[in-house]
Short mmCIF file of C-alpha atoms in Angstrom, two decimals:
data_model
loop_
_atom_site.label_atom_id
_atom_site.label_comp_id
_atom_site.label_asym_id
_atom_site.label_seq_id
_atom_site.Cartn_x
_atom_site.Cartn_y
_atom_site.Cartn_z
CA MET A 1 -15.81 10.63 -7.28
CA THR A 2 -16.33 13.11 -10.11
CA THR A 3 -18.28 16.31 -9.86
CA HIS A 4 -19.99 17.92 -13.23
CA GLY A 5 -18.37 16.88 -16.10
CA GLY A 6 -15.92 14.40 -15.22
CA ARG A 7 -13.75 16.85 -13.43
CA ARG A 8 -12.43 16.39 -9.55
CA GLY A 9 -12.56 18.93 -7.26
CA GLN A 10 -9.61 20.45 -5.58
CA ALA A 11 -10.83 18.53 -2.07
CA GLU A 12 -10.64 15.10 -4.43
CA ARG A 13 -7.61 15.57 -5.61
CA ASP A 14 -6.25 16.15 -2.38
CA ALA A 15 -7.42 13.13 -0.81
CA ILE A 16 -5.68 10.96 -3.76
CA THR A 17 -2.46 12.78 -3.27
CA VAL A 18 -2.87 12.12 0.73
CA GLU A 19 -3.71 8.73 0.18
CA THR A 20 -1.19 7.75 -2.32
CA GLY A 21 1.37 9.10 0.08
CA TYR A 22 0.06 7.34 3.37
CA ALA A 23 -0.25 3.68 0.65
CA LEU A 24 3.72 4.35 -0.31
CA CYS A 25 5.03 4.80 2.57
CA SER A 26 3.20 2.25 4.64
CA ALA A 27 4.27 0.17 1.96
CA ALA A 28 7.66 0.83 2.66
CA PHE A 29 7.51 0.23 6.22
CA ALA A 30 6.00 -3.19 5.69
CA ALA A 31 8.46 -3.91 3.23
CA ALA A 32 11.57 -2.76 5.34
CA VAL A 33 9.78 -4.82 8.45
CA GLY A 34 9.73 -7.86 6.51
CA TYR A 35 13.27 -7.68 4.48
CA GLY A 36 14.55 -7.19 8.15
CA ALA A 37 12.92 -9.88 9.29
CA VAL A 38 13.95 -12.50 6.48
CA ALA A 39 17.40 -11.09 5.85
CA GLY A 40 18.21 -9.61 9.18
CA PRO A 41 19.91 -13.40 10.78
CA ALA A 42 22.14 -13.62 7.56
CA LEU A 43 23.66 -9.73 8.34
CA LEU A 44 24.04 -10.47 11.95
CA PHE A 45 25.17 -13.78 12.80
CA GLU A 46 27.45 -16.32 10.85
CA LEU A 47 25.65 -19.15 8.73
CA PRO A 48 26.13 -21.60 6.41
CA GLY A 49 26.96 -20.09 3.16
CA GLY A 50 24.27 -21.29 1.33
CA LEU A 51 22.01 -20.04 3.41
CA GLU A 52 23.79 -16.57 4.23
CA ARG A 53 23.54 -15.88 0.89
CA ALA A 54 19.83 -17.01 0.17
CA LEU A 55 18.16 -14.84 3.02
CA PRO A 56 18.83 -11.72 1.74
CA VAL A 57 17.29 -12.57 -1.57
CA VAL A 58 14.27 -14.46 -0.06
CA GLY A 59 13.94 -10.95 1.79
CA ALA A 60 14.51 -8.71 -0.74
CA VAL A 61 11.71 -10.67 -2.65
CA LEU A 62 9.40 -10.72 0.11
CA ALA A 63 9.81 -7.40 0.39
CA ALA A 64 8.84 -6.72 -2.79
CA VAL A 65 5.38 -8.46 -2.49
CA LEU A 66 4.67 -7.02 0.88
CA PHE A 67 5.06 -3.58 -1.23
CA LEU A 68 2.84 -4.10 -3.90
CA ALA A 69 0.16 -5.82 -1.94
CA ARG A 70 -0.14 -3.19 0.42
CA VAL A 71 -0.47 -0.43 -2.01
CA VAL A 72 -2.60 -2.14 -4.05
CA SER A 73 -4.54 -3.11 -0.57
CA VAL A 74 -4.45 0.86 0.65
CA LEU A 75 -5.61 2.31 -2.83
CA VAL A 76 -8.50 -0.08 -3.68
CA ARG A 77 -10.00 0.38 0.10
CA PHE A 78 -9.72 4.06 -0.92
CA GLN A 79 -11.78 3.61 -4.29
CA HIS A 80 -14.62 1.08 -2.94
CA SER A 81 -14.80 3.74 0.46
CA SER A 82 -15.22 6.72 -1.96
CA GLN A 83 -18.08 5.59 -4.10
CA PRO A 84 -21.96 5.19 -2.43
CA SER A 85 -22.70 1.40 -1.52
CA GLN A 86 -25.67 1.56 -4.15
CA PRO A 87 -26.03 3.85 -7.33
CA GLY A 88 -28.03 6.86 -6.42
CA ARG A 89 -27.97 6.36 -2.84
CA THR A 90 -25.63 8.10 -0.41
CA LYS A 91 -23.54 5.88 1.67
CA PRO A 92 -25.05 5.03 5.05
CA ASP A 93 -23.03 6.65 7.28
CA SER A 94 -23.18 9.96 5.56
#
């Protein structure tokens, strides 16, 4: 991932920026869908009092967990994909 002297080239910095943006956008989408799926019924329908208050809280917790899980999974996958499978060897698909 690094070139000589530990400095990253412009292409590597651009790839990191794009991957970070993708991770954040896809995580925000996953969190919004998760929140909507759980809290949506409480916002659209008349439900018993406790359930109507609990569903948005549960949805917010689920959204936060989904957001963090998606960001971590995308960035970890990116980190592992840019390194050769064995030291001193190139990737099989290169």
